[in-house]
Short mmCIF file of C-alpha atoms (C1' of nucleotides) in Angstrom, two decimals:
data_model
loop_
_atom_site.label_atom_id
_atom_site.label_comp_id
_atom_site.label_asym_id
_atom_site.label_seq_id
_atom_site.Cartn_x
_atom_site.Cartn_y
_atom_site.Cartn_z
CA MET A 27 -169.32 -16.86 -12.71
CA ALA A 28 -168.50 -13.18 -12.81
CA GLN A 29 -166.79 -11.84 -9.71
CA SER A 30 -166.13 -8.41 -8.35
CA VAL A 31 -162.78 -6.97 -9.39
CA LYS A 32 -159.86 -7.83 -7.10
CA GLY A 33 -159.78 -5.63 -4.05
CA THR A 34 -163.33 -4.35 -4.54
CA ARG A 35 -166.40 -5.59 -2.76
CA ASP A 36 -170.15 -5.24 -2.55
CA LEU A 37 -171.62 -3.54 0.48
CA PHE A 38 -175.00 -4.75 1.71
CA GLY A 39 -176.82 -6.11 4.71
CA GLY A 40 -175.40 -5.73 8.18
CA GLU A 41 -172.11 -4.19 7.04
CA LEU A 42 -173.90 -1.54 4.99
CA ASP A 43 -176.13 -0.80 8.01
CA TRP A 44 -173.00 0.32 9.81
CA PHE A 45 -171.77 2.38 6.86
CA GLN A 46 -175.09 4.21 6.74
CA ARG A 47 -175.28 4.72 10.46
CA ILE A 48 -171.79 6.17 10.57
CA GLU A 49 -172.42 8.37 7.54
CA ASP A 50 -175.61 9.72 9.11
CA THR A 51 -173.89 10.48 12.40
CA VAL A 52 -170.95 12.14 10.70
CA ARG A 53 -173.04 14.25 8.34
CA ARG A 54 -175.04 15.59 11.27
CA ALA A 55 -171.80 16.49 13.06
CA PHE A 56 -170.40 18.25 9.99
CA HIS A 57 -173.58 20.24 9.52
CA ARG A 58 -173.65 21.26 13.17
CA HIS A 59 -170.16 22.67 12.69
CA GLY A 60 -170.98 24.52 9.48
CA TYR A 61 -169.17 22.25 7.05
CA SER A 62 -170.54 21.82 3.50
CA GLU A 63 -170.24 18.70 1.43
CA ILE A 64 -168.10 18.60 -1.69
CA ARG A 65 -168.08 15.78 -4.24
CA THR A 66 -165.13 15.69 -6.58
CA PRO A 67 -164.57 13.24 -9.46
CA ILE A 68 -163.06 9.86 -8.80
CA LEU A 69 -160.86 10.39 -11.86
CA GLU A 70 -158.28 13.16 -11.94
CA GLU A 71 -155.33 13.88 -14.17
CA ILE A 72 -152.51 11.97 -12.59
CA GLU A 73 -150.50 15.15 -12.24
CA VAL A 74 -152.89 16.38 -9.55
CA PHE A 75 -151.75 13.57 -7.29
CA LYS A 76 -148.11 13.64 -8.30
CA ARG A 77 -147.87 17.31 -7.49
CA SER A 78 -149.71 17.09 -4.17
CA VAL A 79 -149.11 13.74 -2.56
CA GLY A 80 -145.47 13.79 -3.62
CA GLU A 81 -143.48 11.84 -6.19
CA SER A 82 -141.48 10.11 -3.51
CA SER A 83 -144.47 8.69 -1.66
CA ASP A 84 -145.41 5.07 -2.14
CA ILE A 85 -148.91 6.18 -3.00
CA VAL A 86 -147.67 7.78 -6.19
CA HIS A 87 -144.86 5.53 -7.33
CA LYS A 88 -146.35 2.21 -6.28
CA GLU A 89 -150.04 2.35 -5.48
CA MET A 90 -151.61 4.60 -8.07
CA TYR A 91 -154.62 3.04 -9.81
CA ASP A 92 -153.93 4.80 -13.11
CA PHE A 93 -154.52 4.25 -16.83
CA PHE A 94 -154.83 6.04 -20.16
CA ASP A 95 -158.35 6.86 -21.27
CA LYS A 96 -159.62 6.81 -24.86
CA GLY A 97 -158.44 10.38 -25.33
CA LYS A 98 -154.93 9.25 -24.33
CA ARG A 99 -155.19 11.23 -21.11
CA HIS A 100 -153.18 9.83 -18.24
CA VAL A 101 -155.71 9.66 -15.41
CA ALA A 102 -155.77 8.08 -11.96
CA MET A 103 -158.51 6.95 -9.62
CA ARG A 104 -158.10 9.17 -6.60
CA PRO A 105 -155.95 7.56 -3.87
CA GLU A 106 -157.15 10.21 -1.41
CA ASN A 107 -159.37 13.24 -1.70
CA THR A 108 -157.38 16.20 -0.42
CA ALA A 109 -155.67 16.81 -3.77
CA GLY A 110 -158.99 16.71 -5.63
CA VAL A 111 -160.67 19.05 -3.17
CA VAL A 112 -157.80 21.51 -3.43
CA ARG A 113 -157.96 21.32 -7.23
CA ALA A 114 -161.70 22.02 -7.13
CA VAL A 115 -161.37 24.86 -4.66
CA ILE A 116 -158.86 26.54 -6.94
CA GLN A 117 -160.76 25.82 -10.15
CA HIS A 118 -163.99 27.35 -8.82
CA GLN A 119 -162.36 30.38 -7.23
CA MET A 120 -163.73 29.39 -3.85
CA LEU A 121 -160.95 31.32 -2.17
CA ALA A 122 -161.82 34.61 -3.86
CA THR A 123 -162.95 36.01 -0.54
CA SER A 124 -161.01 35.68 2.65
CA ASP A 125 -163.83 33.76 4.32
CA PRO A 126 -163.12 30.32 5.72
CA GLN A 127 -164.17 27.38 3.54
CA LEU A 128 -165.19 24.36 5.59
CA LEU A 129 -165.70 21.28 3.43
CA TYR A 130 -166.25 17.58 3.96
CA TYR A 131 -166.45 14.55 1.73
CA ILE A 132 -167.53 10.92 1.92
CA GLY A 133 -166.57 8.59 -0.88
CA PRO A 134 -164.51 5.77 -2.33
CA MET A 135 -160.76 5.98 -2.88
CA PHE A 136 -158.52 3.63 -4.86
CA ARG A 137 -155.04 2.29 -4.34
CA TYR A 138 -153.52 -0.52 -6.37
CA GLU A 139 -152.15 -2.69 -3.57
CA ARG A 140 -151.70 -6.25 -2.42
CA MET A 141 -154.79 -7.41 -0.61
CA GLN A 142 -154.82 -7.86 3.12
CA ALA A 143 -157.43 -7.72 5.84
CA GLY A 144 -158.62 -4.13 6.27
CA ARG A 145 -156.88 -3.04 3.09
CA TYR A 146 -158.79 -2.80 -0.12
CA ARG A 147 -158.18 -1.41 -3.59
CA GLN A 148 -161.46 0.44 -3.30
CA PHE A 149 -161.98 1.75 0.20
CA TRP A 150 -164.01 4.55 1.74
CA GLN A 151 -162.92 7.70 3.44
CA ILE A 152 -164.66 10.45 5.28
CA GLY A 153 -162.72 13.65 5.48
CA ALA A 154 -162.77 17.33 6.34
CA GLU A 155 -160.79 20.17 4.82
CA SER A 156 -160.80 23.73 6.03
CA PHE A 157 -159.23 26.61 4.10
CA GLN A 158 -158.21 30.08 5.14
CA VAL A 159 -158.15 29.25 8.82
CA SER A 160 -154.67 29.07 10.32
CA THR A 161 -155.11 29.19 14.08
CA PRO A 162 -154.54 26.36 16.53
CA GLU A 163 -158.08 27.10 17.68
CA SER A 164 -159.42 26.10 14.27
CA GLU A 165 -157.47 22.86 14.44
CA ALA A 166 -158.85 22.15 17.89
CA GLU A 167 -162.37 22.80 16.59
CA SER A 168 -161.86 20.25 13.82
CA LEU A 169 -160.34 17.68 16.17
CA VAL A 170 -163.09 18.12 18.71
CA MET A 171 -165.71 17.57 16.02
CA LEU A 172 -163.88 14.40 15.03
CA TYR A 173 -163.48 13.21 18.59
CA ASP A 174 -167.09 13.93 19.52
CA PHE A 175 -168.66 12.04 16.65
CA LEU A 176 -166.38 9.07 17.31
CA ARG A 177 -167.62 9.14 20.89
CA GLU A 178 -171.18 9.43 19.63
CA LEU A 179 -170.50 6.22 17.70
CA GLY A 180 -169.37 4.56 20.92
CA LEU A 181 -165.59 4.65 20.44
CA THR A 182 -164.27 5.81 23.78
CA GLN A 183 -160.75 4.40 23.99
CA LEU A 184 -159.16 6.63 21.40
CA THR A 185 -156.00 8.67 21.87
CA PHE A 186 -154.70 11.17 19.34
CA SER A 187 -151.04 11.19 18.55
CA ILE A 188 -149.86 14.65 17.60
CA ASN A 189 -146.66 16.24 16.45
CA SER A 190 -145.46 19.26 14.53
CA VAL A 191 -143.52 18.61 11.34
CA GLY A 192 -142.57 22.28 11.05
CA THR A 193 -142.41 24.32 7.89
CA PRO A 194 -140.28 24.14 4.74
CA GLU A 195 -138.26 26.99 6.27
CA CYS A 196 -137.29 25.34 9.52
CA ARG A 197 -137.13 21.75 8.30
CA PRO A 198 -133.69 21.95 6.60
CA ALA A 199 -132.02 22.68 9.93
CA PHE A 200 -133.66 19.60 11.40
CA HIS A 201 -132.69 17.49 8.40
CA GLU A 202 -129.09 18.54 8.85
CA ALA A 203 -129.06 17.66 12.53
CA PHE A 204 -130.89 14.43 11.91
CA ARG A 205 -128.59 13.32 9.09
CA ALA A 206 -125.63 13.95 11.38
CA PHE A 207 -127.30 11.85 14.07
CA PHE A 208 -127.99 9.14 11.51
CA ALA A 209 -124.44 9.14 10.19
CA ASP A 210 -123.08 8.47 13.69
CA ARG A 211 -124.95 5.17 13.94
CA GLU A 212 -125.53 4.29 10.32
CA ALA A 213 -124.92 0.59 10.80
CA GLU A 214 -127.79 0.23 13.23
CA PHE A 215 -130.42 1.24 10.68
CA CYS A 216 -132.15 -0.99 8.15
CA GLU A 217 -131.79 -0.89 4.40
CA ASP A 218 -135.05 1.03 3.93
CA CYS A 219 -133.93 3.73 6.33
CA HIS A 220 -130.73 4.21 4.35
CA ARG A 221 -132.88 4.88 1.33
CA ARG A 222 -135.20 7.16 3.30
CA ILE A 223 -132.49 9.27 4.82
CA GLY A 224 -131.70 10.50 1.33
CA GLU A 225 -135.11 11.18 -0.15
CA ASN A 226 -137.30 11.85 2.90
CA PRO A 227 -135.43 11.80 6.22
CA LEU A 228 -138.58 12.25 8.30
CA ARG A 229 -139.74 8.78 7.27
CA VAL A 230 -136.85 7.22 9.20
CA LEU A 231 -138.62 8.31 12.37
CA ASP A 232 -141.61 6.04 11.88
CA CYS A 233 -139.78 2.98 10.60
CA LYS A 234 -141.54 -0.10 11.96
CA ASN A 235 -138.29 -1.98 12.46
CA ALA A 236 -137.63 -2.43 16.19
CA ARG A 237 -133.85 -2.08 15.74
CA CYS A 238 -134.31 1.24 13.98
CA GLN A 239 -136.64 2.45 16.71
CA ALA A 240 -134.00 1.52 19.29
CA ALA A 241 -131.29 3.24 17.26
CA LEU A 242 -133.39 6.40 17.24
CA GLU A 243 -133.04 6.75 21.00
CA GLY A 244 -131.98 10.32 21.74
CA HIS A 245 -132.62 11.55 18.19
CA PRO A 246 -132.97 15.26 17.45
CA VAL A 247 -136.59 16.29 18.00
CA LEU A 248 -138.46 18.24 15.34
CA VAL A 249 -140.19 20.45 17.84
CA ASP A 250 -136.82 21.80 19.01
CA PHE A 251 -136.13 23.12 15.52
CA LEU A 252 -139.41 24.95 15.04
CA ASP A 253 -139.42 28.66 14.27
CA PRO A 254 -140.93 30.72 17.11
CA ALA A 255 -144.34 31.07 15.44
CA SER A 256 -144.64 27.33 14.72
CA ARG A 257 -143.54 26.53 18.25
CA GLU A 258 -146.11 28.85 19.72
CA HIS A 259 -148.74 27.33 17.42
CA HIS A 260 -147.87 23.85 18.61
CA GLU A 261 -147.86 24.80 22.30
CA ARG A 262 -151.17 26.60 21.98
CA LEU A 263 -152.82 23.60 20.32
CA LYS A 264 -151.71 21.29 23.12
CA GLU A 265 -152.92 23.81 25.68
CA ILE A 266 -156.38 23.95 24.09
CA LEU A 267 -156.70 20.19 23.72
CA THR A 268 -155.69 19.75 27.36
CA SER A 269 -158.23 22.26 28.56
CA LEU A 270 -160.96 20.60 26.45
CA GLY A 271 -160.06 17.20 27.86
CA LEU A 272 -159.35 15.66 24.49
CA PRO A 273 -157.02 12.69 25.09
CA PHE A 274 -153.78 13.08 23.16
CA GLU A 275 -150.13 12.31 23.47
CA GLU A 276 -147.24 14.09 21.85
CA ASN A 277 -145.34 11.73 19.57
CA PRO A 278 -142.06 13.24 18.31
CA ARG A 279 -141.67 10.37 15.85
CA LEU A 280 -145.04 10.90 14.18
CA VAL A 281 -144.71 11.86 10.52
CA ARG A 282 -147.17 11.32 7.74
CA GLY A 283 -146.94 9.41 4.50
CA LEU A 284 -147.91 12.36 2.35
CA ASP A 285 -145.39 15.06 1.61
CA TYR A 286 -147.56 18.14 1.92
CA TYR A 287 -147.97 18.51 5.67
CA THR A 288 -146.76 21.54 7.64
CA ARG A 289 -146.83 22.16 11.35
CA THR A 290 -149.56 20.03 12.97
CA ALA A 291 -149.74 16.34 12.07
CA PHE A 292 -151.82 13.79 13.91
CA GLU A 293 -153.27 10.31 13.71
CA VAL A 294 -155.19 7.67 15.59
CA LEU A 295 -154.19 4.04 15.51
CA SER A 296 -156.20 1.14 16.82
CA THR A 297 -154.70 -2.10 18.04
CA ASP A 298 -157.97 -3.83 17.19
CA LEU A 299 -157.33 -3.52 13.47
CA GLY A 300 -154.46 -5.99 13.12
CA ALA A 301 -151.54 -5.00 10.94
CA GLN A 302 -153.56 -2.26 9.26
CA SER A 303 -153.78 -0.21 12.40
CA ALA A 304 -154.23 3.29 10.99
CA LEU A 305 -157.75 4.52 11.57
CA LEU A 306 -157.44 8.18 10.74
CA GLY A 307 -154.89 10.89 10.17
CA GLY A 308 -154.40 14.41 9.03
CA GLY A 309 -152.79 17.73 9.65
CA ARG A 310 -152.01 21.16 8.33
CA TYR A 311 -150.94 21.71 4.72
CA ASP A 312 -150.43 25.41 4.26
CA GLY A 313 -148.35 25.06 1.11
CA LEU A 314 -150.50 22.74 -0.96
CA VAL A 315 -152.98 25.16 -2.49
CA LYS A 316 -150.20 27.30 -3.88
CA GLN A 317 -148.33 24.23 -5.01
CA LEU A 318 -151.34 23.26 -7.13
CA GLY A 319 -151.61 26.69 -8.70
CA GLY A 320 -153.80 28.57 -6.22
CA PRO A 321 -153.15 31.38 -3.79
CA GLN A 322 -151.07 30.98 -0.64
CA VAL A 323 -153.70 30.02 1.94
CA ALA A 324 -153.77 28.10 5.17
CA ALA A 325 -155.39 24.66 5.11
CA PHE A 326 -156.06 21.85 7.54
CA GLY A 327 -157.73 18.49 7.13
CA TRP A 328 -158.02 14.88 8.09
CA SER A 329 -159.51 11.67 6.78
CA ILE A 330 -160.82 8.57 8.43
CA GLY A 331 -160.99 5.07 7.00
CA LEU A 332 -164.65 4.20 6.89
CA ASP A 333 -164.10 0.49 6.22
CA ARG A 334 -161.82 0.25 9.25
CA LEU A 335 -164.21 2.24 11.37
CA VAL A 336 -166.95 -0.22 10.43
CA THR A 337 -164.67 -3.11 11.40
CA LEU A 338 -164.17 -1.50 14.80
CA MET A 339 -167.87 -0.89 15.26
CA GLN A 340 -168.63 -4.52 14.45
CA GLN A 341 -166.04 -5.70 16.95
CA LEU A 342 -167.35 -3.39 19.63
CA HIS A 343 -171.08 -3.52 19.05
CA GLY A 344 -171.78 -6.48 16.75
CA LYS A 345 -174.62 -5.81 14.36
CA ALA A 346 -175.87 -2.30 13.78
CA PRO A 347 -179.11 -1.80 15.69
CA ARG A 348 -181.89 -1.94 13.19
CA GLN A 349 -185.60 -2.34 13.83
CA ALA A 350 -187.41 -4.19 11.07
CA PRO A 351 -190.88 -2.85 10.30
CA PRO A 352 -194.15 -4.62 11.18
CA VAL A 353 -195.61 -6.84 8.48
CA LEU A 354 -199.19 -6.64 7.23
CA ILE A 355 -200.45 -10.04 6.11
CA PRO A 356 -203.75 -10.10 4.20
CA LEU A 357 -205.52 -13.41 3.58
CA GLY A 358 -207.63 -13.59 0.43
CA PRO A 359 -208.37 -11.13 -2.40
CA ALA A 360 -210.77 -8.86 -0.51
CA ALA A 361 -208.42 -8.49 2.45
CA THR A 362 -205.47 -7.88 0.13
CA LEU A 363 -207.22 -5.00 -1.56
CA LYS A 364 -208.12 -3.52 1.81
CA ALA A 365 -204.56 -4.05 3.03
CA LEU A 366 -203.19 -2.08 0.09
CA GLU A 367 -205.45 0.83 1.03
CA LEU A 368 -204.52 0.67 4.70
CA ALA A 369 -200.79 0.36 4.07
CA ARG A 370 -200.91 3.27 1.65
CA ALA A 371 -202.45 5.50 4.31
CA TRP A 372 -199.86 4.35 6.88
CA TRP A 373 -196.97 4.97 4.49
CA ALA A 374 -198.33 8.44 3.83
CA ALA A 375 -198.32 9.02 7.59
CA GLY A 376 -194.62 8.12 7.65
CA LEU A 377 -194.96 4.64 9.10
CA GLU A 378 -192.73 1.77 8.05
CA VAL A 379 -194.80 -1.27 7.12
CA VAL A 380 -193.96 -4.25 4.94
CA LEU A 381 -196.91 -5.59 2.96
CA GLU A 382 -197.07 -9.31 2.29
CA THR A 383 -197.96 -9.34 -1.40
CA ARG A 384 -197.14 -12.89 -2.41
CA GLY A 385 -200.53 -14.30 -1.45
CA ALA A 386 -198.55 -16.60 0.82
CA LYS A 387 -200.19 -18.91 3.29
CA LEU A 388 -200.25 -17.49 6.80
CA LYS A 389 -197.71 -20.04 8.01
CA ASN A 390 -195.20 -19.00 5.35
CA ALA A 391 -195.94 -15.33 5.77
CA LEU A 392 -195.21 -15.59 9.48
CA THR A 393 -192.04 -17.57 8.85
CA THR A 394 -190.79 -14.83 6.57
CA ALA A 395 -191.82 -12.06 8.97
CA ASN A 396 -190.03 -13.80 11.80
CA ARG A 397 -186.89 -14.36 9.76
CA GLN A 398 -186.75 -10.69 8.86
CA GLY A 399 -187.07 -9.68 12.47
CA ALA A 400 -190.48 -8.04 12.27
CA PRO A 401 -191.72 -7.14 15.75
CA LEU A 402 -195.39 -7.42 14.82
CA ALA A 403 -197.48 -9.35 12.32
CA LEU A 404 -200.79 -7.67 11.45
CA ILE A 405 -203.11 -10.39 10.17
CA LEU A 406 -206.10 -9.34 8.10
CA GLY A 407 -208.44 -12.16 7.04
CA ASP A 408 -212.05 -12.13 5.95
CA GLY A 409 -213.23 -12.51 9.55
CA GLU A 410 -211.24 -9.47 10.71
CA LEU A 411 -212.32 -7.52 7.64
CA GLU A 412 -215.98 -8.16 8.47
CA GLN A 413 -215.53 -6.97 12.06
CA GLY A 414 -213.32 -3.99 11.15
CA VAL A 415 -210.37 -5.27 13.19
CA VAL A 416 -206.92 -6.75 12.67
CA ALA A 417 -205.23 -9.56 14.58
CA VAL A 418 -201.90 -8.31 15.89
CA LYS A 419 -199.32 -10.89 16.83
CA ASP A 420 -196.25 -9.93 18.85
CA LEU A 421 -193.61 -12.15 17.29
CA ALA A 422 -191.12 -11.86 20.14
CA ALA A 423 -193.60 -12.57 22.95
CA GLY A 424 -195.87 -14.91 21.00
CA THR A 425 -198.94 -13.09 22.25
CA GLN A 426 -201.80 -11.90 20.09
CA GLU A 427 -204.50 -9.27 20.46
CA THR A 428 -207.18 -7.60 18.37
CA TRP A 429 -207.02 -3.95 17.30
CA ALA A 430 -209.85 -1.95 15.73
CA LEU A 431 -208.78 -0.93 12.21
CA ALA A 432 -209.48 2.73 12.94
CA THR A 433 -206.92 2.76 15.76
CA VAL A 434 -204.05 0.87 14.10
CA GLN A 435 -202.28 3.85 12.56
CA GLU A 436 -202.22 5.73 15.83
CA ARG A 437 -201.07 2.73 17.80
CA LEU A 438 -198.26 2.04 15.33
CA LEU A 439 -197.16 5.67 15.54
CA ASP A 440 -197.13 5.40 19.34
CA ARG A 441 -194.85 2.37 19.21
CA ARG A 442 -192.04 4.22 17.45
"C1'" G B 26 -143.21 -4.94 -5.29
"C1'" C B 27 -141.42 -9.40 -1.73
"C1'" G B 28 -142.57 -13.89 1.42
"C1'" G B 29 -146.13 -17.78 3.49
"C1'" A B 30 -150.93 -20.30 3.56
"C1'" U B 31 -155.97 -21.51 2.05
"C1'" G B 32 -160.08 -22.70 -1.66
"C1'" U B 33 -165.49 -29.08 -0.65
"C1'" A B 34 -173.45 -27.57 0.18
"C1'" G B 35 -176.16 -20.65 0.94
"C1'" C B 36 -172.95 -20.60 5.92
"C1'" U B 37 -169.24 -23.20 9.43
"C1'" C B 38 -166.30 -27.40 8.32
"C1'" A B 39 -164.97 -33.20 7.98
"C1'" G B 40 -163.08 -36.30 3.98
"C1'" U B 41 -157.56 -42.11 5.64
"C1'" U B 42 -151.23 -44.13 1.75
"C1'" G B 43 -155.13 -41.66 -4.85
"C1'" G B 44 -160.27 -46.39 -5.09
"C1'" U B 45 -166.38 -47.39 -6.56
"C1'" U B 46 -172.59 -43.50 -6.07
"C1'" A B 47 -168.98 -37.38 -1.48
"C1'" G B 48 -170.29 -36.35 4.22
"C1'" A B 49 -171.92 -33.61 9.36
"C1'" G B 50 -174.07 -29.36 11.69
"C1'" U B 51 -176.78 -25.22 10.39
"C1'" A B 52 -179.76 -22.98 6.82
"C1'" C B 53 -183.54 -24.03 3.12
"C1'" U B 54 -188.32 -26.67 1.02
"C1'" G B 55 -192.65 -29.76 1.96
"C1'" G B 56 -195.67 -32.30 5.54
"C1'" A B 57 -197.67 -33.42 10.82
"C1'" U B 58 -201.10 -28.06 11.43
"C1'" U B 59 -206.19 -25.83 4.53
"C1'" G B 60 -205.66 -19.06 9.80
"C1'" U B 61 -200.22 -18.95 13.45
"C1'" G B 62 -193.85 -18.03 13.14
"C1'" A B 63 -189.79 -18.84 16.67
"C1'" U B 64 -189.70 -24.75 19.91
"C1'" U B 65 -190.81 -30.45 18.45
"C1'" C B 66 -191.36 -34.74 14.90
"C1'" C B 67 -191.07 -36.84 9.74
"C1'" A B 68 -189.42 -36.50 4.64
"C1'" G B 69 -186.39 -34.17 1.06
"C1'" G B 70 -182.75 -30.71 -3.50
"C1'" U B 71 -178.38 -29.67 -0.72
"C1'" G B 72 -172.41 -29.84 -4.82
"C1'" U B 73 -168.74 -28.02 -12.02
"C1'" C B 74 -164.96 -30.62 -4.60
"C1'" G B 75 -162.40 -22.31 -7.22
"C1'" C B 76 -161.01 -22.67 -12.67
"C1'" C B 77 -157.81 -24.87 -16.69
"C1'" G B 78 -154.41 -28.48 -17.90
"C1'" G B 79 -151.11 -32.76 -16.70
"C1'" U B 80 -149.82 -37.72 -14.36
"C1'" U B 81 -152.84 -42.33 -13.64
"C1'" C B 82 -156.82 -48.03 -15.10
"C1'" A B 83 -158.78 -44.34 -11.47
"C1'" A B 84 -157.90 -37.38 -8.89
"C1'" A B 85 -161.67 -33.60 -3.90
"C1'" U B 86 -156.74 -36.13 -2.91
"C1'" C B 87 -150.51 -35.90 -6.59
"C1'" C B 88 -148.09 -32.07 -10.10
"C1'" G B 89 -148.17 -27.33 -13.01
"C1'" G B 90 -150.60 -22.93 -14.22
"C1'" U B 91 -154.43 -19.44 -13.16
"C1'" C B 92 -158.11 -16.72 -10.29
"C1'" A B 93 -159.81 -15.34 -5.51
"C1'" U B 94 -159.23 -14.83 -0.32
"C1'" C B 95 -156.29 -14.74 4.21
"C1'" C B 96 -151.53 -13.76 6.98
"C1'" G B 97 -146.65 -11.24 7.26
"C1'" C B 98 -143.32 -7.26 4.98
"C1'" C B 99 -143.39 -2.50 2.50
"C1'" C B 100 -146.97 1.38 2.85
"C1'" C B 101 -151.32 3.39 4.26
"C1'" A B 102 -157.15 4.37 5.59
#
RNA sequence: GCGGAUGUAGCUCAGUUGGUUAGAGUACUGGAUUGUGAUUCCAGGUGUCGCCGGUUCAAAUCCGGUCAUCCGCCCCA
């Protein structure tokens, strides 16, 4: 039997209900805030990712879902969407004016990884990217949008971790101080950290190894090395978030897995997700657009793991609330024809109604209606047809009454 | 990329040191009830025991390979 490709899965039923509910909620939030959707290709030239995400990152050297197409082009399935959005923004000259560009995306991403709960080779992300806005106020606006729609979805126990990773100008001084700190207690760090200290010292800070975390006690703090403008930026952001009541904590060891971040970096972890605890993350990336061949512009963005958000929602709220429509059950050819006419009018009026078209016996029709969670069964037999009524059974209560046909549409509309 | 487990009915799972025709609950189908579901009673399919190969008189059981899933590491969403 054919099976879905390793690490991919089919979405349907109760799980898809949550995907759709979240997508609806998030789209409304984006539109309220003036963000426009962008849809970029799943396939990009691999260079787009190598040049943005960073050669040294695991995403590029280990997890890229790449291949050569029939034209011998080296392409990759996008492992994240920021690089593609930046490529598109440059390609279509969307930064020709100095106006802000506020964009969002919802779509599948691909990473070639070992399977584990909450980690898939095809997974879904929702993300926002804003260009040509550089203020801490703009970051706060984006974070508040994020926080508010998560609250709207019923997630109330979230805390943002934030940090500033500085700029390419002030980072060398930190690297120097940090390498000196590292050298003093080299033996206490793990093998991986010895590798990291050479190619990407920041990554030592978020090593999961408990010994390394202990060894980091008293380490030089990035924020102390910020240039005055970056420091002011960071302080102002915290001030705004505090005054808005958005729960956050400063985490001096927070760094991100992608190389392009500058100044603000943040993430949200959830202990309810097992080992794959990252729910969302993002930050500022003022150098990336230029790095990919565009103008020097400010940029800020984040992405959230939709699959993991769904997992959380299921843990918190169980099944997505969904009201099945009433079922119209005609008995016999004459009633069936009439039922088609009636249902057609109701559909045109915007009502949700399922029509029993199998010619099933009433017993079976009711069994099916009950199984699908229909609140009402509207039974139309020859007797009802003759009297111009329909028998309406409340499947939860087990009660039954008779409605005049002429009033059914209105009464169904009232029930919504 | 590294390490450890699991795979039996649609679902959740039993299955003895290898032994005859493979089980339970639930779900499903039909009937008791030809126009009344969910509750009750009766009857009934429930199946390539993941797949391929090997050992054996005999394999769901032992061995090898393979695929898939799960857990940990790395990393991330």
